[in-house]
Short mmCIF file of C-alpha atoms in Angstrom, two decimals:
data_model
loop_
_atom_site.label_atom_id
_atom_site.label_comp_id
_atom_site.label_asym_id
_atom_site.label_seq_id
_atom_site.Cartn_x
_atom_site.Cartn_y
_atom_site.Cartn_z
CA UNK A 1 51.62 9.38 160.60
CA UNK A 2 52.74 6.12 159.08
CA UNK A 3 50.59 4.55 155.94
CA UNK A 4 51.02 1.48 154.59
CA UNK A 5 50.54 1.52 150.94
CA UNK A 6 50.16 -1.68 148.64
CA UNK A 7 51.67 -1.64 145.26
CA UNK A 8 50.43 -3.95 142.70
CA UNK A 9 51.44 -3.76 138.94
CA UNK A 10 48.69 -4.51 137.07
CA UNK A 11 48.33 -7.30 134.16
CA UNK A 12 51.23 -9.14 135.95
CA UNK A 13 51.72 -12.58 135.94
CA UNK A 14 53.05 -14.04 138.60
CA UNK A 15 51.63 -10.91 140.79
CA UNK A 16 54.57 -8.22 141.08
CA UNK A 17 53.62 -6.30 144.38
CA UNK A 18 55.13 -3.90 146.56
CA UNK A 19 53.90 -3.39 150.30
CA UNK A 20 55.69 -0.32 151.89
CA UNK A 21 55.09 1.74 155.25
CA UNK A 22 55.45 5.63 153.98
CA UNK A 23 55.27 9.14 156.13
CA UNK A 24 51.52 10.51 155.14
CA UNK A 25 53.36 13.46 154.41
CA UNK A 26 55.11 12.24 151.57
CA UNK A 27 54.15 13.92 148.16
CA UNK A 28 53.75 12.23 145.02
CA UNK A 29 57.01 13.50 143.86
CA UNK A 30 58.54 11.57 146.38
CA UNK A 31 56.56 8.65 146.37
CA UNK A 32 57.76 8.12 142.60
CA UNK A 33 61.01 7.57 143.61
CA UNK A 34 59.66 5.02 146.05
CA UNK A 35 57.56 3.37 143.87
CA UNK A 36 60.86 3.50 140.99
CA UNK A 37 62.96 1.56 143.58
CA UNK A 38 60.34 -0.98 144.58
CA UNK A 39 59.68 -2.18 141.33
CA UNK A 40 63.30 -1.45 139.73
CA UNK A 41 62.22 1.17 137.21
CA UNK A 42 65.31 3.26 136.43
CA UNK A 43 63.48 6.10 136.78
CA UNK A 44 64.95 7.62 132.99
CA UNK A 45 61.15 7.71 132.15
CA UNK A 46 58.65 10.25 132.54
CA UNK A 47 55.52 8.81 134.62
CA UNK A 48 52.14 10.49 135.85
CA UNK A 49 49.17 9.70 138.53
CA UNK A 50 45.88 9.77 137.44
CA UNK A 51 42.77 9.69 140.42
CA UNK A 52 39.36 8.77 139.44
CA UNK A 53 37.68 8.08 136.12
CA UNK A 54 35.50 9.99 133.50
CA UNK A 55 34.92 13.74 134.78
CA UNK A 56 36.39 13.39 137.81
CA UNK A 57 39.57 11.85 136.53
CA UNK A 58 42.83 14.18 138.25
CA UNK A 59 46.55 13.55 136.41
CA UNK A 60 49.45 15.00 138.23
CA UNK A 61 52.99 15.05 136.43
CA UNK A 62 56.04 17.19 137.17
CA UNK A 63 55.43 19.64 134.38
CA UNK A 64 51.51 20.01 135.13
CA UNK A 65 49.86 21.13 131.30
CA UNK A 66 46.30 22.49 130.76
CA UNK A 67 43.70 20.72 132.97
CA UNK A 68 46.76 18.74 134.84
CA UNK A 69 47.99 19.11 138.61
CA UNK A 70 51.93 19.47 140.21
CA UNK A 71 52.44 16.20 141.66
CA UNK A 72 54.29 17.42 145.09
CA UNK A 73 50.55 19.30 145.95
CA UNK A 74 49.03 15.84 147.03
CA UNK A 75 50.73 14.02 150.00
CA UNK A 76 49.85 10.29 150.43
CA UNK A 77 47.17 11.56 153.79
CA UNK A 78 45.11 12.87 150.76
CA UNK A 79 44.19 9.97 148.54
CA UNK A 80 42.72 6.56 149.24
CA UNK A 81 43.96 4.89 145.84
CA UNK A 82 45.28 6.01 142.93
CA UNK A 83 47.55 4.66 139.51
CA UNK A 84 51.14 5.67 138.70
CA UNK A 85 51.47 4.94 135.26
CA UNK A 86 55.38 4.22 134.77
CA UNK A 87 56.06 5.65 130.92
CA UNK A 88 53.29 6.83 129.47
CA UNK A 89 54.35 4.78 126.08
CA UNK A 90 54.89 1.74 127.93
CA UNK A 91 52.68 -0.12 129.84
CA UNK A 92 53.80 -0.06 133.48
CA UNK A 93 50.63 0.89 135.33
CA UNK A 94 50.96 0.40 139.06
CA UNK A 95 47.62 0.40 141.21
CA UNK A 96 48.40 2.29 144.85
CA UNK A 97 46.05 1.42 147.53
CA UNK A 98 46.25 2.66 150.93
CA UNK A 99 45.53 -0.01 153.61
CA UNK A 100 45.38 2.02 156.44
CA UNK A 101 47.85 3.30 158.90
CA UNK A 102 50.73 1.47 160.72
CA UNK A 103 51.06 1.26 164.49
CA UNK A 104 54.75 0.79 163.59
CA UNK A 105 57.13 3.52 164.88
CA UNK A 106 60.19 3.55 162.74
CA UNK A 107 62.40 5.07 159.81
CA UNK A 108 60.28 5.22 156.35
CA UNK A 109 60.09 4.48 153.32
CA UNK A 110 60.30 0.92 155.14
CA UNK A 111 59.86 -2.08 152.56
CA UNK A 112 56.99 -4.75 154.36
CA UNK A 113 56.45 -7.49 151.46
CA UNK A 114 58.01 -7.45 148.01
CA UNK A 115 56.00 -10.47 145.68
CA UNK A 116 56.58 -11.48 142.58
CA UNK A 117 60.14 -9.92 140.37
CA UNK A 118 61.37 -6.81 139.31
CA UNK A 119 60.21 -4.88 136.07
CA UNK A 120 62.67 -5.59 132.92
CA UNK A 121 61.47 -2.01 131.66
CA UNK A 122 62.87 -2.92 128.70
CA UNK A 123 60.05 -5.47 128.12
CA UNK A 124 57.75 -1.95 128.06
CA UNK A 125 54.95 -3.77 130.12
CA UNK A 126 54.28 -7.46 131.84
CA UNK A 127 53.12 -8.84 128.81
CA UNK A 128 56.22 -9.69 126.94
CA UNK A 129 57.65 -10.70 131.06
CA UNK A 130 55.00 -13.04 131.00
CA UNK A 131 56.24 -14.94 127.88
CA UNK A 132 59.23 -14.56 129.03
CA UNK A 133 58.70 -16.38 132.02
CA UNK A 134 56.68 -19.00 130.41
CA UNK A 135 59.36 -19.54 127.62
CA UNK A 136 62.33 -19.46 130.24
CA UNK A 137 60.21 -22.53 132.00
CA UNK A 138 60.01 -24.25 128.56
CA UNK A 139 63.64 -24.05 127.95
CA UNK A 140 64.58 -25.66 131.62
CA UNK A 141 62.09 -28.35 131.02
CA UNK A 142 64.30 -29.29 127.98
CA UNK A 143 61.13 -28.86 125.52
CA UNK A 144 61.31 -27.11 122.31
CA UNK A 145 61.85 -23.61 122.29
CA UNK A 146 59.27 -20.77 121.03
CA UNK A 147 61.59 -19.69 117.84
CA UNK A 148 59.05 -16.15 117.95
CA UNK A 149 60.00 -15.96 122.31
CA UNK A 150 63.61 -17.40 123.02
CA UNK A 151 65.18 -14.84 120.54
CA UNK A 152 63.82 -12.10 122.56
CA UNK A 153 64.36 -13.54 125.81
CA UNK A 154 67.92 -14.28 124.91
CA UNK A 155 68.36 -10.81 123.87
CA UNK A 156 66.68 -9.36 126.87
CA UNK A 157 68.53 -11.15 129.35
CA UNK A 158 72.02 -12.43 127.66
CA UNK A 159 73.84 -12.60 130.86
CA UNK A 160 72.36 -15.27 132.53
CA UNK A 161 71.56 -19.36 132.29
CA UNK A 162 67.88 -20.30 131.59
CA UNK A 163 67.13 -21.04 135.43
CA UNK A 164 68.47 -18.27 136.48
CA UNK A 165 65.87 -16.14 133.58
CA UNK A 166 63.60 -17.99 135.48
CA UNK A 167 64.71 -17.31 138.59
CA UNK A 168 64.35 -13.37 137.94
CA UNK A 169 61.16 -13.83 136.11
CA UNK A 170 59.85 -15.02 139.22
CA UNK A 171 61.00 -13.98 142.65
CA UNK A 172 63.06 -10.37 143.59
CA UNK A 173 65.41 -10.77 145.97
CA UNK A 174 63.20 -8.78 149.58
CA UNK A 175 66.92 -7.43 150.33
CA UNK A 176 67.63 -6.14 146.82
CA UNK A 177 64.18 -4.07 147.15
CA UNK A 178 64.53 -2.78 150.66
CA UNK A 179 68.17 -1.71 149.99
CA UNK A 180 67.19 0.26 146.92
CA UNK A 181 64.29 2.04 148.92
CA UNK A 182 66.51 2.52 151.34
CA UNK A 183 68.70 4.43 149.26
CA UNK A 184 65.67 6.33 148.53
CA UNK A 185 65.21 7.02 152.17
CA UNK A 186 68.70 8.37 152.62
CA UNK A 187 68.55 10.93 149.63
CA UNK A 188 65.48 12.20 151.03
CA UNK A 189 67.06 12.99 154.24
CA UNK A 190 69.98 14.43 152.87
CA UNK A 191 67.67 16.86 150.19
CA UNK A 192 66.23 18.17 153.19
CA UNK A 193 67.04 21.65 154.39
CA UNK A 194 69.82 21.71 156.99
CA UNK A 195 70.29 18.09 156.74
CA UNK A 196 73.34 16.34 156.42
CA UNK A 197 73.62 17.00 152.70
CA UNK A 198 72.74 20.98 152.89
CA UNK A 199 75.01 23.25 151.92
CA UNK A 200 78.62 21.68 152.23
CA UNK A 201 79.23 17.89 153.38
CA UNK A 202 79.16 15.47 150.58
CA UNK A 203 77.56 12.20 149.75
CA UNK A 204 76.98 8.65 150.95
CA UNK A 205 79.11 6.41 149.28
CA UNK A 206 75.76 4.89 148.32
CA UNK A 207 75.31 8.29 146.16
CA UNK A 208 78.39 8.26 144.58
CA UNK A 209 78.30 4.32 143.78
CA UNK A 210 74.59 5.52 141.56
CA UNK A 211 76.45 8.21 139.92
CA UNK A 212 78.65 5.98 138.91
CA UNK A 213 75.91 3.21 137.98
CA UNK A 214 74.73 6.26 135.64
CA UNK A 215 78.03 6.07 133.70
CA UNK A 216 77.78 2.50 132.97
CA UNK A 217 74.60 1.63 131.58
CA UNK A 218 75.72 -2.03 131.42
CA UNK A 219 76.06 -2.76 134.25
CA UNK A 220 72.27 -1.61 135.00
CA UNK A 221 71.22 -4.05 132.82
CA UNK A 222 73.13 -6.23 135.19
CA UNK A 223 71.52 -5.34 138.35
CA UNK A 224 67.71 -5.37 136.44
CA UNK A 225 68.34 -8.79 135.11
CA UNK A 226 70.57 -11.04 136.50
CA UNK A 227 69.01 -12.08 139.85
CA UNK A 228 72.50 -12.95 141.53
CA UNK A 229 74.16 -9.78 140.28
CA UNK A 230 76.87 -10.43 143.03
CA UNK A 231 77.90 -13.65 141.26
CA UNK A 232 78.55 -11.60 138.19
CA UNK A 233 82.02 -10.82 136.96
CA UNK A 234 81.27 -7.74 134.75
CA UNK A 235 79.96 -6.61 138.14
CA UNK A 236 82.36 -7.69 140.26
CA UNK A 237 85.29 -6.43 138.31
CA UNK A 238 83.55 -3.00 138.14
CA UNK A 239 82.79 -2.54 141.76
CA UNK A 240 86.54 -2.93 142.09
CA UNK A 241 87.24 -0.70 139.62
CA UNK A 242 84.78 1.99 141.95
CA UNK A 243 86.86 0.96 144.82
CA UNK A 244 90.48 1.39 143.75
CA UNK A 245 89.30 5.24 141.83
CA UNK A 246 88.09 6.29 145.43
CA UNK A 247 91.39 4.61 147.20
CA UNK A 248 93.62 6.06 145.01
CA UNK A 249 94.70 9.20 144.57
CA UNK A 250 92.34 11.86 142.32
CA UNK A 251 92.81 12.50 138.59
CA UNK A 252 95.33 15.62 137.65
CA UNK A 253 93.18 17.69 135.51
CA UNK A 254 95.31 18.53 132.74
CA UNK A 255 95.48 22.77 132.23
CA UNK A 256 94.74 23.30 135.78
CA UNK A 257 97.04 23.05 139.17
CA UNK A 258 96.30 21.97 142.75
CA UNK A 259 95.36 24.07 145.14
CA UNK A 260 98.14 24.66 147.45
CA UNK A 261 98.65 26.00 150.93
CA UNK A 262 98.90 29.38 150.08
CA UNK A 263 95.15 29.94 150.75
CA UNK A 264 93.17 32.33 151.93
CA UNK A 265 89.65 32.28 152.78
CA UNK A 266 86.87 33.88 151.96
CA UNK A 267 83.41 33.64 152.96
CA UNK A 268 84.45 29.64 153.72
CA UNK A 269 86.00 28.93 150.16
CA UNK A 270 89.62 28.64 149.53
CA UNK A 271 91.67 29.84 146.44
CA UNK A 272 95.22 30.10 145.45
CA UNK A 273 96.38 33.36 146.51
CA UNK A 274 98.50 34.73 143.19
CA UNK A 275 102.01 36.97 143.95
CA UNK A 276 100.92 39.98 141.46
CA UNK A 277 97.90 40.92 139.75
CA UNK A 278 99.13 40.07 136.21
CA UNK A 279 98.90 36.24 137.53
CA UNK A 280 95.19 36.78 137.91
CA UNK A 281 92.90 34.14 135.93
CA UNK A 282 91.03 35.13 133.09
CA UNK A 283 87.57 35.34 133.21
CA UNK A 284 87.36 34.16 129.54
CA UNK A 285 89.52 30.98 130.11
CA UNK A 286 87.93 29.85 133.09
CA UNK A 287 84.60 30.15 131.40
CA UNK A 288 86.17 28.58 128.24
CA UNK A 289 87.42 25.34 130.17
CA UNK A 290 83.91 24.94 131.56
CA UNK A 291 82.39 24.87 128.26
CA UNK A 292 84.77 22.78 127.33
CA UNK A 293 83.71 19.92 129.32
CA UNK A 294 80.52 19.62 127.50
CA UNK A 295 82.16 19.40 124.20
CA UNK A 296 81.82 16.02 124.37
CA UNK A 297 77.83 15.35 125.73
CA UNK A 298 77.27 14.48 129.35
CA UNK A 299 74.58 12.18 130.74
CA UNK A 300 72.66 13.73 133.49
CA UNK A 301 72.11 11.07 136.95
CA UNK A 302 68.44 9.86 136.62
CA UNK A 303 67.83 12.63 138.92
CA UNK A 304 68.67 15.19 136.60
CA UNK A 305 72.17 16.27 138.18
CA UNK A 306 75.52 16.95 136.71
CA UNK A 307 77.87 13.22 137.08
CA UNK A 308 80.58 13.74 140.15
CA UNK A 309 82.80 13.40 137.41
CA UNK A 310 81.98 17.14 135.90
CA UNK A 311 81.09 18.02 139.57
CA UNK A 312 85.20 17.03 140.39
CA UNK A 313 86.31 19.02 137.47
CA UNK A 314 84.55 22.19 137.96
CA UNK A 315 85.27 22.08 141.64
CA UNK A 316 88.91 22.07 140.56
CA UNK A 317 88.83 24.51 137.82
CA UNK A 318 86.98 27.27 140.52
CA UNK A 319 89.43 26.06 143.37
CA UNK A 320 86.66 24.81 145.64
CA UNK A 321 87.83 22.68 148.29
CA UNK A 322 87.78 19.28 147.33
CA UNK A 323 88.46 17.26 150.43
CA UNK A 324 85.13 15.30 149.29
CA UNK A 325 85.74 11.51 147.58
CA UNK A 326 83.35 11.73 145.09
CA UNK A 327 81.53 15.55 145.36
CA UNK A 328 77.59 15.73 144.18
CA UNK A 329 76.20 18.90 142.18
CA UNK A 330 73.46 19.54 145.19
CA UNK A 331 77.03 20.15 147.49
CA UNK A 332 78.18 23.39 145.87
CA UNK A 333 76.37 26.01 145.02
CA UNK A 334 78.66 27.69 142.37
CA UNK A 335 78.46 24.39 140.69
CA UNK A 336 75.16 24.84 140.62
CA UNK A 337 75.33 28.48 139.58
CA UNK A 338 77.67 27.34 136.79
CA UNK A 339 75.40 24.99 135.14
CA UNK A 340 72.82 27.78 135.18
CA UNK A 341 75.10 30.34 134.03
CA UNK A 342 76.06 28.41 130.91
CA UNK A 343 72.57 27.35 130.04
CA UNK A 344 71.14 30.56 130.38
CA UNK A 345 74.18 31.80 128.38
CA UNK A 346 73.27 29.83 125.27
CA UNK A 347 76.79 28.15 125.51
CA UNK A 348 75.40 24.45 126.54
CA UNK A 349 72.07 23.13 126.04
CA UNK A 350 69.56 20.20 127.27
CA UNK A 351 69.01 17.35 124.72
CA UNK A 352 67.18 15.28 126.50
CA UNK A 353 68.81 14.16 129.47
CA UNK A 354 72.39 15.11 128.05
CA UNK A 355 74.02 18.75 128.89
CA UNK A 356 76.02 19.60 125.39
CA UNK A 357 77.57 22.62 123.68
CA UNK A 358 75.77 24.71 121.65
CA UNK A 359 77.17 26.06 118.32
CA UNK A 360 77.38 29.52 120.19
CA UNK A 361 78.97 27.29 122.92
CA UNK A 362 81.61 26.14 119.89
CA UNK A 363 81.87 29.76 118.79
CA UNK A 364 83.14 30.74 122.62
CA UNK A 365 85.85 28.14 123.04
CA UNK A 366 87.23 29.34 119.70
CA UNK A 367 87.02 32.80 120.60
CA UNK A 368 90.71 34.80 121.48
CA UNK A 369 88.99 37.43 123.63
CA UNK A 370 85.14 35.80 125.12
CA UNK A 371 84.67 38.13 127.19
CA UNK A 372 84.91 41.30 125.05
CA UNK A 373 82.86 38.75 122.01
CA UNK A 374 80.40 37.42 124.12
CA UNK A 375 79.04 40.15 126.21
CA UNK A 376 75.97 39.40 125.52
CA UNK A 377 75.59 36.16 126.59
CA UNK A 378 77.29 36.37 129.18
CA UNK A 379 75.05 38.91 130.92
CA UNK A 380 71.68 36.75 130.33
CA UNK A 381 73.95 34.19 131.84
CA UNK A 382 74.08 35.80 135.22
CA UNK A 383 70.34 37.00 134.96
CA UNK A 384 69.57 33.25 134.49
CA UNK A 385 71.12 32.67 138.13
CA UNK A 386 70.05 35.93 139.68
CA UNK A 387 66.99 37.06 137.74
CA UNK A 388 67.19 40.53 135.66
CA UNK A 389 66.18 42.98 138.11
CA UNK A 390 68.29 41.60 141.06
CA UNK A 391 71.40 41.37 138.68
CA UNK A 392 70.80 44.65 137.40
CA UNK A 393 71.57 45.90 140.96
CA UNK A 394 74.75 43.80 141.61
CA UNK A 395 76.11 45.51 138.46
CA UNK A 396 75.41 49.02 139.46
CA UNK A 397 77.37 47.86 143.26
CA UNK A 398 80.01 46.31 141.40
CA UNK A 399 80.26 49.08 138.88
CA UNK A 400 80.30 51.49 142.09
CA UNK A 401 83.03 49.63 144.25
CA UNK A 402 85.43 49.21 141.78
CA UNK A 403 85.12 52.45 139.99
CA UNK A 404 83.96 51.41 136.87
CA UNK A 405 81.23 53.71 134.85
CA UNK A 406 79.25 54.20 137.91
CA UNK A 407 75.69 55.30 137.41
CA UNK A 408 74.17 57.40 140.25
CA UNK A 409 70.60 56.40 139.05
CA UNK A 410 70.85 52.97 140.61
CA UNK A 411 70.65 51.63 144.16
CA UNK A 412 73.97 50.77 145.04
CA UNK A 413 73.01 49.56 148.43
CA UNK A 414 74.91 46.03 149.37
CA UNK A 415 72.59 43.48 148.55
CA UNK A 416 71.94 40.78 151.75
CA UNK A 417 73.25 38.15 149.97
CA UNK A 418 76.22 39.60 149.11
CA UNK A 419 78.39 36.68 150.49
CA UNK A 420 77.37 34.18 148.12
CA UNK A 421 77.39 36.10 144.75
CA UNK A 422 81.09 37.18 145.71
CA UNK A 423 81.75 34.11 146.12
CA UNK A 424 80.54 32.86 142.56
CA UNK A 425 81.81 35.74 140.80
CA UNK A 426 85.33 34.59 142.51
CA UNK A 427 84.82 31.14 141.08
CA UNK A 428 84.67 32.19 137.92
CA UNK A 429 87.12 34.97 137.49
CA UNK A 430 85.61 37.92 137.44
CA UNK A 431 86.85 38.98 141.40
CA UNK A 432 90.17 37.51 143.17
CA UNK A 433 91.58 37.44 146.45
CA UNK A 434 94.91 39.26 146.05
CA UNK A 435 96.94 40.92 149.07
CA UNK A 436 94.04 39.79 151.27
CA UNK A 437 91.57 42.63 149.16
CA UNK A 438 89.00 41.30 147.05
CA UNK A 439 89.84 43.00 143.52
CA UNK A 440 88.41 42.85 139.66
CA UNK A 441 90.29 40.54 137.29
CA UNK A 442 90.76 42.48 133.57
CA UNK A 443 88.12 40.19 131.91
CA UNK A 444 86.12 41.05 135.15
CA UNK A 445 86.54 45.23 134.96
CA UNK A 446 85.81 45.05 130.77
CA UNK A 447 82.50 42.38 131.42
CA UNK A 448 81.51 44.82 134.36
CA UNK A 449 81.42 47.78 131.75
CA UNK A 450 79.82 45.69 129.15
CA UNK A 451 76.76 45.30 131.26
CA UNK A 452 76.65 48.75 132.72
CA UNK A 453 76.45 50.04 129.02
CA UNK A 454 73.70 47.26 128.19
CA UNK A 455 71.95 48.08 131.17
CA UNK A 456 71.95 52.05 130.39
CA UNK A 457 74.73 53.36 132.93
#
């Protein structure tokens, strides 16, 4: 069923509310990025719900602690009000009241009545927006500024004449709002299992335009505080910029070629098909040159995923097809895989929300031979995609079908998802196409070994 939920932030002056018509099963996860898009939160912040007061006060996060609740176990049908608290350092509390549900039959998250402006998070509460305002009225009155207020405001919001501060202390544009919850709406659908964005086809162009967004952090400050962000040339002279990359022909990734028509498939994928097995790529260097792109540290998307930026490169680098504009992590699961693999490997880390190399991960791109001086690693790499025990099996099959060190101990029965671990493991080196057979590379055969020895075979 439809609800219709009413947003309010509280301590705001003029009221900032939010009135949107939501599916009663939405969980709370969900519902954050709602609420994020309503109020223009960024969504970079960590936030929590808390229910009730004094004993019978309920907080659910994402990462649920001692005495606290997972978020995505309580759908909207299951509360009658509740407070999302926006930055638990900050002071963005936002009061969510259920007014009852809609007779409306229609798409949702659906955007009814947006009062009052967007957040300027920076402000870390509507406090300092409040003097804001107030001081932003003083200066287009012509009095006397507030020497302690203008500074800040000016600071805050440097891209914009006093009315229009004023202007986007006061009022959010309703079309602004619904588009962003819209966007909302759309990745929702395409997270979904065999929708549009499960396994293969690629992104709105509504996706790709946030990704990009994410690599420009000034021009977010735009869009949160200029209230005609249209009228802005920084803006305008990016979106072009967006336009003309996805017109235009894709970046040559230096070190790497192509992909050709001498293909052939397997299991869906395509890869270069090489004239002789001495032309087959090295495990070590293909693992090398996606290390490498995390020499220098990359920003996550506010939703935690790799930029299409990396996403292009490491699509290119495995020999994916690439017939998508502007390709999203979620799209390929070997990208996926390969995140995984490295972080589990030790050769990239999280610091906060940017994926770098680790010194182990500098050690590896210096290294002549990886795979025979990272063995190690490498194998709690693939365990980190495929869990111990189920990798522990793939070795002894691959150790059986290719002749190398076979232990008879093991269950070398094909495993059902056979298909897609070939497929990784031919993404990153370790098995090739080549005369229509699926063979070992070198690095592949020694690595093999490697973990049959560590494994006891």
């Amino acid at each position: 069923m439809i609800t219709t939920l009413l947003m309010t932030l509280e301590g705001s002056v003029p009221e900032v509310s939010r009135c949107v018509n939501v599916d009663d099963s939405m969980d709370l996860g969900t519902l954050a990025q709602v609420i994020d898009a309503a109020f223009g939160f960024s969504g970079a912040a960590t936030h929590l719900y808390t229910t009730g007061a004094g004993e019978l006060r309920q907080v659910f996060t994402e990462a649920p602690g001692a005495g606290e609740s997972d978020e995505t176990g309580l759908t909207v049908s299951k509360f009658t009000e509740l407070t999302y608290i926006y930055d638990p350092t900050a002071n963005w509390n936002i009061h969510v009241e259920v007014l009852g549900y809609s007779q409306l039959d229609g798409p949702t998250p659906l955007l009814i009545d947006a009062s009052g402006p967007d957040i300027v998070e920076s402000a870390n509460g509507p406090e300092l927006m409040t003097k804001f305002r107030e001081e932003a009225r003083r200066v287009c009155a012509g009095l006397e500024p507030n020497m302690e207020v203008t500074p800040l405001l000016l600071s805050f919001m440097p891209v914009m004449s006093p009315e229009r501060m004023l202007d986007r202390l006061t009022v959010a544009d309703p079309v602004t709002v619904a588009t962003r919850i819209g966007y909302v709406a759309e990745e929702i659908y395409f997270d979904q299992p065999g929708g549009p964005g499960s396994p293969v086809p690629g992104p709105a162009l509504a996706d790709e335009f946030e990704d990009f967004l994410d690599s420009r952090p000034e021009l977010r400050d735009i869009l949160h505080h200029d209230p005609n962000p249209d009228r802005n040339p920084t803006l305008i002279a990016a979106v072009a910029e967006f336009f003309e990359d996805r017109m235009g022909e894709p970046d040559e990734l230096e070190g790497f070629d192509e992909p050709d028509d001498n293909v052939i498939p397997l299991f869906g994928r395509g890869q270069p098909a090489p004239t002789h097995p001495s032309e087959l790529d090295s495990t070590g260097e293909m693992l090398q040159g996606f290390v490498a792109l995390f020499r220098k540290p990359v920003t996550l998307t506010s939703r935690g995923f790799l930029p299409t930026a990396v996403v292009r490169d490491l699509v290119r680098m495995m020999g994916l097809p690439d017939g998508l504009e502007r390709p999203r992590e979620s799209s390929f699961a070997s990208v996926s895989n390969a995140r995984r693999f490295l972080t589990g490997a030790g050769l990239i880390e999280l610091d906060g929300n940017r994926l770098r190399t680790t010194e182990r991960g500098e050690s590896f791109l210096r290294a002549d031979q990886p795979v025979q001086e990272f063995p190690t690693e490498l194998l709690l790499g693939f365990e980190a995609v495929y869990g111990r025990r189920a990798w522990r099996h793939w070795v002894s099959v691959l150790g059986h079908m290719y002749g190398i060190a076979p232990y008879a101990g093991w269950d070398r029965s094909m495993p059902e998802d056979y298909e897609a671990v070939f497929d990784f493991l031919c993404h990153i080196g370790v098995l090739h196409i080549f005369d229509e057979e699926l063979v070992v590379s070198r690095d592949g055969r020694l690595l093999v070994g490697e973990m049959l020895a560590s494994y006891g075979g």
